[in-house]
Amino acid sequence: MTEDEQKQAAAAKAVTYIKDGMVVGLGTGSTAAKMVDLVGEKVAAGLKITGIPTSEATATQARNLGIPIVGLDKVSIIDLTIDGTDEVDPQGRLIKGGGGAHLREKIVASLSDKMIVIAETKKKVDQLGAFKLPVEVVQFVAPALKPRLEALGCTPELRLTKDGTPFVTDEGNYIYDCDFGKIDDAESLALTLSTMPGVVEHGLFIGFADTVIIGTDNGIEVIEI
Ligand code: 5RP
């Protein structure tokens, strides 16, 4: 299977977990977009769900497909969230935020009874860290935070858009993509980043994934964490 087919297969398996009446967190990114398309088809065929989008892009896609969506001001418990990832390790720990939506994605995942992660096979890694860790920071403190992030042992690069201006998240923040190399102690790094004033959120998702669905050359692999 091509990478695109692997993503599609993982998305197709994940939507079989959605039942009538559920509140469903809708992830962000190219894999999640395939899942949202499939949810749209199910809704058109009569499925009744309430969607909680994890980004403005996903909200727009869901609206266009006729999926009913609400914000977190209306719903505090989410039955199931389905989202993509940039890396997943054997313990189900993730690096997310390649699409810059990890702040809302983590909040939605944290309010969910179950999180299903969907990905193509190359996202499965033995150790996290080949993908640069996205760290979302408040704009005005970004320059001052750079040396502090470097002091943690990484090379932070301010994420830029195609026209060379800083990428701004849905919540109005900047992102440093931080090259730590292989991350030996993800828990400790997550804690350090979470307690750093000016850091809004980082892309380490530890203890969130319940089920990981990987599209592979030979079909799908379902891993229960
Ligand atoms: C967005 C994310 C995405 O889920 C992650 O970047 C994977 O994206 P894709 O499915 O396009 O590879 O975390 O913030």
mmCIF file of C-alpha atoms and ligand atoms in Angstrom:
data_model
loop_
_atom_site.group_PDB
_atom_site.id
_atom_site.type_symbol
_atom_site.label_atom_id
_atom_site.label_comp_id
_atom_site.label_asym_id
_atom_site.label_seq_id
_atom_site.Cartn_x
_atom_site.Cartn_y
_atom_site.Cartn_z
ATOM 1 C CA MET A 1 0.000 0.000 0.000
ATOM 2 C CA THR A 2 1.140 3.558 -0.629
ATOM 3 C CA GLU A 3 1.408 5.870 2.390
ATOM 4 C CA ASP A 4 -1.851 7.480 1.353
ATOM 5 C CA GLU A 5 -3.584 4.091 1.210
ATOM 6 C CA GLN A 6 -2.143 3.193 4.618
ATOM 7 C CA LYS A 7 -3.593 6.398 6.088
ATOM 8 C CA GLN A 8 -6.928 5.682 4.408
ATOM 9 C CA ALA A 9 -7.024 2.106 5.746
ATOM 10 C CA ALA A 10 -6.241 3.250 9.299
ATOM 11 C CA ALA A 11 -8.926 5.947 9.073
ATOM 12 C CA ALA A 12 -11.487 3.458 7.746
ATOM 13 C CA LYS A 13 -10.852 1.065 10.644
ATOM 14 C CA ALA A 14 -11.006 3.880 13.214
ATOM 15 C CA VAL A 15 -14.445 5.120 12.140
ATOM 16 C CA THR A 16 -15.900 1.657 12.845
ATOM 17 C CA TYR A 17 -15.500 2.546 16.565
ATOM 18 C CA ILE A 18 -17.954 5.458 16.218
ATOM 19 C CA LYS A 19 -21.471 4.682 17.448
ATOM 20 C CA ASP A 20 -24.736 6.592 17.210
ATOM 21 C CA GLY A 21 -25.054 9.391 19.759
ATOM 22 C CA MET A 22 -21.338 9.732 20.479
ATOM 23 C CA VAL A 23 -19.452 12.976 20.993
ATOM 24 C CA VAL A 24 -16.391 12.551 18.767
ATOM 25 C CA GLY A 25 -13.147 14.536 18.818
ATOM 26 C CA LEU A 26 -12.027 15.159 15.243
ATOM 27 C CA GLY A 27 -8.261 15.369 14.793
ATOM 28 C CA THR A 28 -6.162 17.480 12.455
ATOM 29 C CA GLY A 29 -3.784 16.668 9.598
ATOM 30 C CA SER A 30 -3.889 14.675 6.375
ATOM 31 C CA THR A 31 -4.706 11.342 8.063
ATOM 32 C CA ALA A 32 -7.364 12.847 10.301
ATOM 33 C CA ALA A 33 -8.847 14.602 7.250
ATOM 34 C CA LYS A 34 -9.453 11.200 5.648
ATOM 35 C CA MET A 35 -11.212 10.098 8.826
ATOM 36 C CA VAL A 36 -13.351 13.271 8.843
ATOM 37 C CA ASP A 37 -14.343 12.588 5.209
ATOM 38 C CA LEU A 38 -15.492 9.101 6.236
ATOM 39 C CA VAL A 39 -17.405 10.502 9.225
ATOM 40 C CA GLY A 40 -19.079 12.900 6.795
ATOM 41 C CA GLU A 41 -20.192 9.957 4.659
ATOM 42 C CA LYS A 42 -21.610 8.193 7.722
ATOM 43 C CA VAL A 43 -23.447 11.327 8.849
ATOM 44 C CA ALA A 44 -24.915 11.722 5.354
ATOM 45 C CA ALA A 45 -26.103 8.123 5.666
ATOM 46 C CA GLY A 46 -27.880 8.865 8.967
ATOM 47 C CA LEU A 47 -25.297 8.552 11.771
ATOM 48 C CA LYS A 48 -26.027 10.981 14.619
ATOM 49 C CA ILE A 49 -22.917 12.337 16.308
ATOM 50 C CA THR A 50 -21.594 15.594 17.680
ATOM 51 C CA GLY A 51 -18.109 16.507 16.482
ATOM 52 C CA ILE A 52 -15.502 18.457 18.434
ATOM 53 C CA PRO A 53 -12.945 19.821 15.955
ATOM 54 C CA THR A 54 -9.315 20.199 17.033
ATOM 55 C CA SER A 55 -8.535 23.057 14.633
ATOM 56 C CA GLU A 56 -10.150 25.686 12.463
ATOM 57 C CA ALA A 57 -9.207 23.611 9.382
ATOM 58 C CA THR A 58 -11.034 20.562 10.740
ATOM 59 C CA ALA A 59 -14.011 22.696 11.781
ATOM 60 C CA THR A 60 -14.297 24.034 8.221
ATOM 61 C CA GLN A 61 -14.009 20.542 6.741
ATOM 62 C CA ALA A 62 -16.649 19.171 9.135
ATOM 63 C CA ARG A 63 -19.049 22.043 8.415
ATOM 64 C CA ASN A 64 -18.654 21.512 4.672
ATOM 65 C CA LEU A 65 -19.505 17.835 5.123
ATOM 66 C CA GLY A 66 -22.575 18.571 7.247
ATOM 67 C CA ILE A 67 -21.115 17.077 10.444
ATOM 68 C CA PRO A 68 -22.697 18.815 13.462
ATOM 69 C CA ILE A 69 -19.915 20.411 15.524
ATOM 70 C CA VAL A 70 -19.825 22.286 18.810
ATOM 71 C CA GLY A 71 -17.093 23.874 20.907
ATOM 72 C CA LEU A 72 -15.839 22.870 24.328
ATOM 73 C CA ASP A 73 -18.113 25.497 25.859
ATOM 74 C CA LYS A 74 -21.010 23.143 25.060
ATOM 75 C CA VAL A 75 -19.529 19.726 25.857
ATOM 76 C CA SER A 76 -17.168 18.633 28.604
ATOM 77 C CA ILE A 77 -16.987 14.873 28.039
ATOM 78 C CA ILE A 78 -15.931 13.380 24.730
ATOM 79 C CA ASP A 79 -16.618 9.705 24.065
ATOM 80 C CA LEU A 80 -13.943 9.112 21.469
ATOM 81 C CA THR A 81 -11.235 11.140 19.747
ATOM 82 C CA ILE A 82 -9.550 10.010 16.537
ATOM 83 C CA ASP A 83 -6.378 11.824 15.532
ATOM 84 C CA GLY A 84 -3.178 11.379 13.556
ATOM 85 C CA THR A 85 0.377 11.553 14.834
ATOM 86 C CA ASP A 86 3.899 12.399 13.725
ATOM 87 C CA GLU A 87 5.492 9.579 15.730
ATOM 88 C CA VAL A 88 4.256 6.786 17.989
ATOM 89 C CA ASP A 89 6.496 4.588 20.125
ATOM 90 C CA PRO A 90 5.821 1.065 21.506
ATOM 91 C CA GLN A 91 4.345 2.564 24.727
ATOM 92 C CA GLY A 92 1.863 4.622 22.693
ATOM 93 C CA ARG A 93 3.683 7.854 23.472
ATOM 94 C CA LEU A 94 3.320 10.378 20.664
ATOM 95 C CA ILE A 95 4.957 13.379 19.078
ATOM 96 C CA LYS A 96 2.223 15.542 17.555
ATOM 97 C CA GLY A 97 1.972 19.077 16.255
ATOM 98 C CA GLY A 98 3.357 18.768 12.731
ATOM 99 C CA GLY A 99 0.176 20.557 11.683
ATOM 100 C CA GLY A 100 0.481 23.039 14.526
ATOM 101 C CA ALA A 101 -2.753 22.009 16.240
ATOM 102 C CA HIS A 102 -1.344 20.131 19.237
ATOM 103 C CA LEU A 103 -2.671 22.594 21.838
ATOM 104 C CA ARG A 104 -6.321 21.970 20.988
ATOM 105 C CA GLU A 105 -5.590 18.336 20.109
ATOM 106 C CA LYS A 106 -4.161 17.697 23.564
ATOM 107 C CA ILE A 107 -7.048 19.452 25.320
ATOM 108 C CA VAL A 108 -9.595 17.433 23.314
ATOM 109 C CA ALA A 109 -7.658 14.184 23.936
ATOM 110 C CA SER A 110 -7.483 14.947 27.665
ATOM 111 C CA LEU A 111 -11.289 15.238 27.849
ATOM 112 C CA SER A 112 -11.862 12.022 25.910
ATOM 113 C CA ASP A 113 -12.809 8.636 27.307
ATOM 114 C CA LYS A 114 -10.823 7.018 24.494
ATOM 115 C CA MET A 115 -8.234 8.191 21.988
ATOM 116 C CA ILE A 116 -7.560 6.295 18.778
ATOM 117 C CA VAL A 117 -4.394 7.250 16.927
ATOM 118 C CA ILE A 118 -4.242 6.592 13.197
ATOM 119 C CA ALA A 119 -1.123 6.610 11.046
ATOM 120 C CA GLU A 120 0.844 5.101 8.211
ATOM 121 C CA THR A 121 3.589 2.629 9.089
ATOM 122 C CA LYS A 122 6.516 5.086 8.949
ATOM 123 C CA LYS A 123 5.156 6.919 12.010
ATOM 124 C CA LYS A 124 5.847 3.873 14.200
ATOM 125 C CA VAL A 125 9.254 4.343 15.851
ATOM 126 C CA ASP A 126 11.283 2.539 18.521
ATOM 127 C CA GLN A 127 12.214 5.789 20.214
ATOM 128 C CA LEU A 128 10.676 9.264 19.878
ATOM 129 C CA GLY A 129 12.723 12.172 18.562
ATOM 130 C CA ALA A 130 13.534 11.839 14.860
ATOM 131 C CA PHE A 131 10.620 14.237 14.307
ATOM 132 C CA LYS A 132 11.366 17.707 15.692
ATOM 133 C CA LEU A 133 9.260 18.333 18.782
ATOM 134 C CA PRO A 134 6.781 21.202 18.255
ATOM 135 C CA VAL A 135 6.717 23.620 21.188
ATOM 136 C CA GLU A 136 4.024 26.316 21.075
ATOM 137 C CA VAL A 137 5.060 29.575 22.740
ATOM 138 C CA VAL A 138 3.519 32.967 23.443
ATOM 139 C CA GLN A 139 4.651 35.349 20.672
ATOM 140 C CA PHE A 140 6.196 38.144 22.737
ATOM 141 C CA VAL A 141 8.439 35.823 24.728
ATOM 142 C CA ALA A 142 9.613 33.675 21.789
ATOM 143 C CA PRO A 143 13.075 35.326 21.453
ATOM 144 C CA ALA A 144 13.738 35.025 25.188
ATOM 145 C CA LEU A 145 12.643 31.389 25.248
ATOM 146 C CA LYS A 146 14.994 30.285 22.465
ATOM 147 C CA PRO A 147 18.161 30.082 24.636
ATOM 148 C CA ARG A 148 16.161 28.418 27.406
ATOM 149 C CA LEU A 149 15.010 25.726 25.004
ATOM 150 C CA GLU A 150 18.596 25.344 23.738
ATOM 151 C CA ALA A 151 19.686 24.820 27.337
ATOM 152 C CA LEU A 152 17.456 21.727 27.416
ATOM 153 C CA GLY A 153 19.636 20.216 24.689
ATOM 154 C CA CYS A 154 17.779 21.001 21.494
ATOM 155 C CA THR A 155 18.078 23.172 18.418
ATOM 156 C CA PRO A 156 14.852 25.204 18.207
ATOM 157 C CA GLU A 157 13.744 26.559 14.833
ATOM 158 C CA LEU A 158 10.931 29.072 14.646
ATOM 159 C CA ARG A 159 8.288 27.586 12.337
ATOM 160 C CA LEU A 160 7.763 29.761 9.258
ATOM 161 C CA THR A 161 5.074 29.857 6.600
ATOM 162 C CA LYS A 162 5.900 29.534 2.888
ATOM 163 C CA ASP A 163 6.302 33.318 2.601
ATOM 164 C CA GLY A 164 8.880 33.360 5.407
ATOM 165 C CA THR A 165 6.713 34.928 8.105
ATOM 166 C CA PRO A 166 6.247 33.147 11.451
ATOM 167 C CA PHE A 167 3.564 30.467 11.467
ATOM 168 C CA VAL A 168 0.780 31.511 13.849
ATOM 169 C CA THR A 169 -1.377 28.850 15.493
ATOM 170 C CA ASP A 170 -5.175 28.952 15.769
ATOM 171 C CA GLU A 171 -4.664 30.352 19.273
ATOM 172 C CA GLY A 172 -2.325 33.105 18.035
ATOM 173 C CA ASN A 173 1.005 31.641 19.203
ATOM 174 C CA TYR A 174 4.354 30.778 17.569
ATOM 175 C CA ILE A 175 5.910 27.319 17.317
ATOM 176 C CA TYR A 176 9.522 26.265 17.808
ATOM 177 C CA ASP A 177 10.317 22.941 16.136
ATOM 178 C CA CYS A 178 12.913 21.534 18.520
ATOM 179 C CA ASP A 179 15.476 18.996 17.394
ATOM 180 C CA PHE A 180 16.355 16.982 20.512
ATOM 181 C CA GLY A 181 17.617 13.953 18.622
ATOM 182 C CA LYS A 182 16.452 10.711 20.259
ATOM 183 C CA ILE A 183 14.518 11.546 23.419
ATOM 184 C CA ASP A 184 15.708 9.313 26.277
ATOM 185 C CA ASP A 185 13.347 10.521 28.991
ATOM 186 C CA ALA A 186 10.132 11.762 27.374
ATOM 187 C CA GLU A 187 8.258 12.040 30.707
ATOM 188 C CA SER A 188 10.856 14.296 32.264
ATOM 189 C CA LEU A 189 11.143 16.471 29.130
ATOM 190 C CA ALA A 190 7.348 16.800 28.984
ATOM 191 C CA LEU A 191 7.242 17.932 32.596
ATOM 192 C CA THR A 192 10.084 20.426 32.143
ATOM 193 C CA LEU A 193 8.435 22.002 29.087
ATOM 194 C CA SER A 194 5.006 22.075 30.731
ATOM 195 C CA THR A 195 6.339 24.054 33.678
ATOM 196 C CA MET A 196 8.246 26.627 31.585
ATOM 197 C CA PRO A 197 6.429 30.011 31.644
ATOM 198 C CA GLY A 198 5.720 31.175 28.085
ATOM 199 C CA VAL A 199 5.444 27.622 26.741
ATOM 200 C CA VAL A 200 1.772 27.139 25.941
ATOM 201 C CA GLU A 201 1.940 23.443 24.965
ATOM 202 C CA HIS A 202 4.363 20.902 23.554
ATOM 203 C CA GLY A 203 3.809 17.980 21.219
ATOM 204 C CA LEU A 204 4.650 15.127 23.601
ATOM 205 C CA PHE A 205 1.434 13.192 24.248
ATOM 206 C CA ILE A 206 2.082 10.726 27.059
ATOM 207 C CA GLY A 207 -0.703 8.558 28.442
ATOM 208 C CA PHE A 208 -3.303 9.677 25.912
ATOM 209 C CA ALA A 209 -3.431 6.965 23.222
ATOM 210 C CA ASP A 210 -5.617 3.951 24.021
ATOM 211 C CA THR A 211 -5.576 2.297 20.610
ATOM 212 C CA VAL A 212 -3.131 2.807 17.752
ATOM 213 C CA ILE A 213 -4.194 1.802 14.246
ATOM 214 C CA ILE A 214 -1.370 1.576 11.742
ATOM 215 C CA GLY A 215 -1.836 1.098 8.023
ATOM 216 C CA THR A 216 0.894 -1.223 6.751
ATOM 217 C CA ASP A 217 1.856 -2.879 3.475
ATOM 218 C CA ASN A 218 -0.033 -5.976 4.606
ATOM 219 C CA GLY A 219 -3.194 -4.360 5.926
ATOM 220 C CA ILE A 220 -3.868 -2.751 9.277
ATOM 221 C CA GLU A 221 -2.285 -3.354 12.652
ATOM 222 C CA VAL A 222 -4.333 -2.555 15.773
ATOM 223 C CA ILE A 223 -2.293 -2.007 18.938
ATOM 224 C CA GLU A 224 -4.038 -1.737 22.307
ATOM 225 C CA ILE A 225 -1.920 0.286 24.740
HETATM 226 C C1 5RP B 1 -1.409 18.173 13.781
HETATM 227 C C2 5RP B 1 -0.959 16.795 14.105
HETATM 228 C C3 5RP B 1 -1.136 15.748 13.059
HETATM 229 O O1 5RP B 1 -1.972 14.759 13.572
HETATM 230 C C4 5RP B 1 0.202 15.190 12.713
HETATM 231 O O2 5RP B 1 1.035 16.252 12.277
HETATM 232 C C5 5RP B 1 0.105 14.120 11.616
HETATM 233 O O3 5RP B 1 -0.276 14.718 10.422
HETATM 234 P P1 5RP B 1 -0.451 13.888 9.085
HETATM 235 O O4 5RP B 1 -1.593 12.947 9.301
HETATM 236 O O5 5RP B 1 -0.725 14.919 8.032
HETATM 237 O O6 5RP B 1 0.849 13.154 8.840
HETATM 238 O O7 5RP B 1 -0.473 16.513 15.174
HETATM 239 O O8 5RP B 1 -1.090 19.064 14.812
#
